[in-house]
XYZ file of C-alpha atoms in Angstrom:
326
model
C -78.134 37.335 124.113
C -78.949 37.947 120.653
C -77.683 35.757 117.774
C -75.192 37.180 115.210
C -76.613 37.138 111.753
C -74.616 35.184 109.006
C -73.040 37.140 106.196
C -75.130 37.139 103.129
C -72.271 37.685 100.536
C -70.126 34.509 100.998
C -71.646 32.301 98.342
C -71.254 34.848 95.550
C -67.644 35.405 96.556
C -66.886 31.703 96.445
C -68.528 31.459 93.077
C -66.442 34.397 91.821
C -63.218 32.796 93.040
C -64.138 29.512 91.378
C -64.563 31.114 87.955
C -61.320 32.971 88.371
C -59.604 29.717 89.249
C -61.017 28.019 86.158
C -59.967 30.959 84.015
C -56.460 30.825 85.488
C -56.305 27.074 84.865
C -57.557 27.587 81.327
C -55.001 30.289 80.753
C -52.283 28.076 82.132
C -53.400 25.220 79.885
C -53.531 27.543 76.874
C -50.102 28.897 77.696
C -48.769 25.375 78.078
C -50.337 24.316 74.813
C -48.919 27.388 73.061
C -45.507 26.720 74.559
C -45.687 23.059 73.517
C -46.779 24.021 70.011
C -43.933 26.491 69.787
C -41.436 23.894 70.965
C -42.795 21.335 68.500
C -42.551 23.836 65.633
C -39.025 24.711 66.692
C -38.000 21.084 66.835
C -39.665 20.407 63.460
C -37.895 23.326 61.833
C -34.633 22.242 63.391
C -35.172 18.682 62.142
C -35.943 19.939 58.629
C -32.880 22.170 58.716
C -30.730 19.277 59.892
C -32.210 17.030 57.184
C -31.531 19.666 54.490
C -28.020 20.140 55.808
C -27.480 16.386 55.815
C -28.708 16.221 52.192
C -26.314 18.982 51.165
C -23.481 17.274 52.964
C -24.409 13.994 51.236
C -24.426 15.699 47.814
C -21.088 17.334 48.557
C -19.713 13.994 49.698
C -20.919 12.291 46.495
C -19.354 15.111 44.448
C -16.052 14.636 46.255
C -16.289 10.878 45.698
C -16.865 11.453 41.953
C -13.920 13.821 41.849
C -11.751 11.245 43.606
C -12.869 8.586 41.109
C -12.030 10.842 38.176
C -8.666 11.592 39.693
C -8.144 7.879 40.215
C -8.969 7.101 36.579
C -6.690 9.909 35.441
C -3.901 8.579 37.617
C -4.496 5.081 36.233
C -4.257 6.373 32.665
C -1.068 8.236 33.514
C 0.350 5.067 35.022
C -0.568 3.084 31.907
C 1.003 5.727 29.666
C 4.084 5.774 31.845
C 4.248 1.977 31.643
C 3.957 2.058 27.845
C 6.604 4.777 27.650
C 8.870 2.708 29.869
C 8.424 -0.309 27.610
C 9.239 1.768 24.533
C 12.267 3.246 26.231
C 13.352 -0.208 27.345
C 13.035 -1.515 23.763
C 14.960 1.477 22.460
C 17.664 0.952 25.020
C 17.870 -2.718 24.040
C 18.012 -1.721 20.368
C 20.735 0.797 21.078
C 22.624 -1.898 22.969
C 22.283 -4.319 20.061
C 23.375 -1.696 17.547
C 26.293 -0.815 19.767
C 27.262 -4.479 19.898
C 27.034 -4.735 16.103
C 29.092 -1.582 15.659
C 31.649 -2.881 18.137
C 31.787 -6.201 16.311
C 32.191 -4.441 12.954
C 34.919 -2.192 14.297
C 36.710 -5.175 15.809
C 36.517 -6.980 12.487
C 37.851 -3.952 10.664
C 40.639 -3.586 13.212
C 41.554 -7.258 12.969
C 44.699 -7.454 10.800
C 43.886 -11.033 9.805
C 40.599 -10.025 8.187
C 41.918 -7.015 6.265
C 39.268 -4.397 6.966
C 39.654 -2.599 3.639
C 39.362 -5.891 1.799
C 36.132 -6.722 3.670
C 34.675 -3.372 2.658
C 35.620 -3.943 -0.977
C 34.060 -7.398 -0.918
C 30.867 -5.966 0.547
C 30.742 -3.344 -2.189
C 31.427 -5.915 -4.896
C 28.690 -8.211 -3.560
C 26.239 -5.310 -3.521
C 27.069 -4.330 -7.108
C 26.790 -7.905 -8.381
C 23.431 -8.320 -6.652
C 22.172 -5.081 -8.195
C 23.333 -6.187 -11.648
C 21.521 -9.499 -11.352
C 18.341 -7.768 -10.196
C 18.498 -5.280 -13.056
C 18.731 -8.148 -15.527
C 16.098 -10.447 -14.065
C 13.530 -7.858 -12.985
C 13.922 -4.827 -15.236
C 15.800 -6.369 -18.167
C 18.224 -3.427 -18.067
C 21.209 -4.896 -19.886
C 23.171 -1.632 -20.045
C 22.663 -0.972 -16.320
C 23.818 -4.515 -15.519
C 26.916 -4.038 -17.645
C 27.793 -0.824 -15.808
C 27.312 -2.573 -12.455
C 29.627 -5.407 -13.550
C 32.259 -2.883 -14.640
C 32.115 -1.193 -11.228
C 32.315 -4.578 -9.479
C 35.386 -5.443 -11.561
C 37.056 -2.171 -10.596
C 36.387 -2.920 -6.932
C 37.798 -6.455 -7.175
C 40.914 -5.184 -8.952
C 41.866 -3.406 -5.720
C 42.053 -6.704 -3.784
C 45.560 -8.173 -3.689
C 44.603 -11.447 -2.014
C 45.474 -14.306 -4.441
C 42.504 -16.277 -3.105
C 40.234 -14.009 -5.160
C 42.092 -14.395 -8.446
C 39.639 -17.032 -9.688
C 36.783 -14.703 -8.752
C 38.107 -11.995 -11.088
C 38.411 -14.557 -13.885
C 34.812 -15.644 -13.366
C 33.708 -12.016 -13.460
C 35.517 -11.466 -16.764
C 33.801 -14.495 -18.285
C 30.394 -13.287 -17.119
C 31.053 -9.800 -18.502
C 32.082 -11.326 -21.851
C 28.784 -13.234 -21.939
C 26.867 -10.037 -21.289
C 28.741 -8.159 -24.005
C 27.990 -10.975 -26.458
C 24.264 -10.536 -25.960
C 24.306 -7.250 -27.846
C 20.881 -5.662 -27.463
C 18.427 -6.830 -24.843
C 16.078 -9.320 -26.609
C 12.869 -7.703 -25.482
C 14.005 -4.223 -26.561
C 15.141 -5.542 -29.930
C 11.828 -7.314 -30.553
C 9.845 -4.192 -29.669
C 12.030 -2.034 -31.947
C 11.513 -4.443 -34.843
C 7.760 -4.387 -34.211
C 7.744 -0.591 -34.323
C 9.661 -0.580 -37.601
C 7.297 -3.180 -39.066
C 4.249 -1.163 -37.988
C 5.610 1.894 -39.815
C 6.028 -0.054 -43.059
C 2.516 -1.501 -43.200
C 0.909 1.955 -43.030
C 1.864 2.350 -46.715
C 0.401 -0.974 -47.886
C -0.294 -0.722 -51.605
C -3.758 -1.241 -53.017
C -3.915 -4.077 -55.476
C -3.948 -2.519 -58.934
C -7.121 -3.008 -60.921
C -6.672 -5.107 -64.029
C -7.349 -2.991 -67.064
C -9.306 -4.340 -69.960
C -7.064 -5.569 -72.715
C -7.410 -3.965 -76.148
C -7.822 -7.353 -77.778
C -10.732 -8.297 -75.452
C -14.155 -8.885 -76.994
C -16.225 -5.809 -77.798
C -18.854 -6.684 -75.200
C -16.230 -6.864 -72.431
C -14.798 -3.515 -73.433
C -18.317 -2.064 -73.562
C -19.421 -3.279 -70.132
C -16.063 -3.010 -68.314
C -16.971 0.372 -66.811
C -20.347 -0.916 -65.595
C -19.594 -4.383 -64.242
C -16.571 -5.383 -62.115
C -16.136 -9.137 -61.921
C -14.011 -10.547 -59.050
C -13.420 -14.153 -57.941
C -15.792 -15.259 -55.159
C -12.994 -16.807 -53.101
C -10.902 -13.637 -53.001
C -9.572 -12.670 -49.518
C -7.710 -9.448 -50.309
C -9.571 -6.312 -49.231
C -10.149 -3.936 -52.125
C -12.722 -1.468 -50.856
C -11.213 1.472 -48.921
C -13.338 0.769 -45.834
C -12.254 -2.880 -45.817
C -8.591 -1.937 -46.162
C -8.887 0.627 -43.354
C -10.436 -2.040 -41.112
C -7.708 -4.531 -42.054
C -4.939 -2.036 -41.316
C -6.588 -1.200 -37.969
C -6.806 -4.901 -37.089
C -3.162 -5.426 -38.007
C -2.069 -2.430 -35.939
C -4.116 -3.707 -32.998
C -2.455 -7.115 -33.105
C 0.977 -5.469 -33.303
C 0.090 -3.360 -30.246
C -0.969 -6.516 -28.389
C 2.312 -8.185 -29.393
C 4.251 -5.144 -28.130
C 2.402 -5.305 -24.791
C 3.140 -9.041 -24.511
C 6.819 -8.370 -25.231
C 6.869 -5.699 -22.527
C 5.767 -8.227 -19.899
C 7.863 -11.052 -21.423
C 4.801 -13.127 -22.362
C 6.234 -15.210 -25.185
C 3.034 -17.211 -25.760
C 0.898 -14.066 -26.078
C 3.597 -12.431 -28.212
C 3.635 -15.240 -30.782
C -0.176 -15.616 -30.768
C -0.635 -11.916 -31.563
C 1.881 -12.112 -34.410
C 0.094 -15.144 -35.844
C -3.152 -13.183 -35.901
C -1.291 -10.283 -37.498
C -0.113 -12.649 -40.233
C -3.763 -13.340 -41.069
C -4.391 -9.613 -41.507
C -1.442 -9.381 -43.911
C -3.221 -11.670 -46.348
C -6.110 -9.185 -46.302
C -3.849 -6.316 -47.341
C -1.537 -7.859 -49.945
C -2.268 -10.216 -52.788
C 0.043 -13.215 -53.243
C 3.297 -11.575 -54.225
C 6.917 -11.135 -53.253
C 5.902 -8.192 -51.071
C 3.510 -10.377 -49.065
C 6.099 -13.135 -48.745
C 8.690 -10.616 -47.540
C 6.314 -9.111 -44.966
C 5.237 -12.517 -43.646
C 8.859 -13.704 -43.461
C 9.773 -10.562 -41.508
C 6.856 -11.139 -39.135
C 7.843 -14.788 -38.595
C 11.421 -13.718 -37.911
C 10.220 -11.264 -35.263
C 7.984 -13.948 -33.721
C 10.964 -16.293 -33.389
C 12.798 -13.832 -31.156
C 13.425 -14.704 -27.534
C 12.082 -12.192 -25.026
C 14.096 -13.348 -22.024
C 17.809 -13.311 -21.417
C 19.522 -16.686 -21.699
C 22.902 -16.415 -20.000
C 24.109 -19.638 -18.349
C 26.855 -17.824 -16.443
C 24.488 -15.238 -14.939
C 25.042 -14.986 -11.171
C 28.083 -17.277 -11.109
C 30.397 -14.519 -9.847
C 28.040 -13.580 -7.023
C 27.615 -17.226 -6.032
C 31.380 -17.806 -5.988
C 31.963 -14.623 -3.976
C 29.498 -15.704 -1.317
C 31.093 -19.122 -1.090
C 34.557 -17.601 -0.639
C 33.323 -15.238 2.072
C 31.514 -18.033 3.880
C 34.678 -20.115 3.905
C 36.727 -17.308 5.552
């Protein structure tokens, strides 16, 4: 019995299958690695997309929060404005209520037969006119305006039949008589006299030059046209420039006196006139003309610039006392 020979191709076949197996394993590993890489990339991209989306949502959320804050501030401002408007309206309502109460009180007083509504209105008008007259006298020095106000107040009081106000009308008549006795308002009269005096001094005469007598010595007659001898203690201005300066100084002092009279400054008024008196001696030599001018200036300086009326305001004071006693 013969022995069967062994196949000679088995080892190469096993080696071929082994390489194929390693190739298949390598392919499987490569495929797994590729699949893992793909999954990792997918997850990474998804994570980045989610992160970007979260950032956008966060920005949108912050924007909405800012919008809500702005709306909140706007609402707060509207509330504050509404609160301020409510306070103003509340004050106006309170003011309207107070005015209504005052009107109601006034109407009730006018309707009260014991208070004589028409008489109360006349007394109010008379008090207003007397107060205006006193203010015109003390503040503006308007004597004519004060007289007109007193006349109107007298006409108003004449319409009151209550005998309790008879003494008030008598007091008003006495005060009006005192005003009429004042004549012209002192300040206006002093300023008018100053203006008239200023117009007269503009024509101040130049002191005539003493001519040389015919019986003077021959040497005096010969040199009279060359030499002019004057006393050294002479104060009268002779040169035209000196007289112009003296007249300007006198006019300036009169203007200062007028300004002092306008503001009722008696001290400044008299001081300016005293300085003006010094300028007069520069314009006139000792003569009757100088004495007359200086006497006129002293008379103006002695004027009072303020009203002196002891009964001023007595009617208004008595009227207020009578109304307070009612």
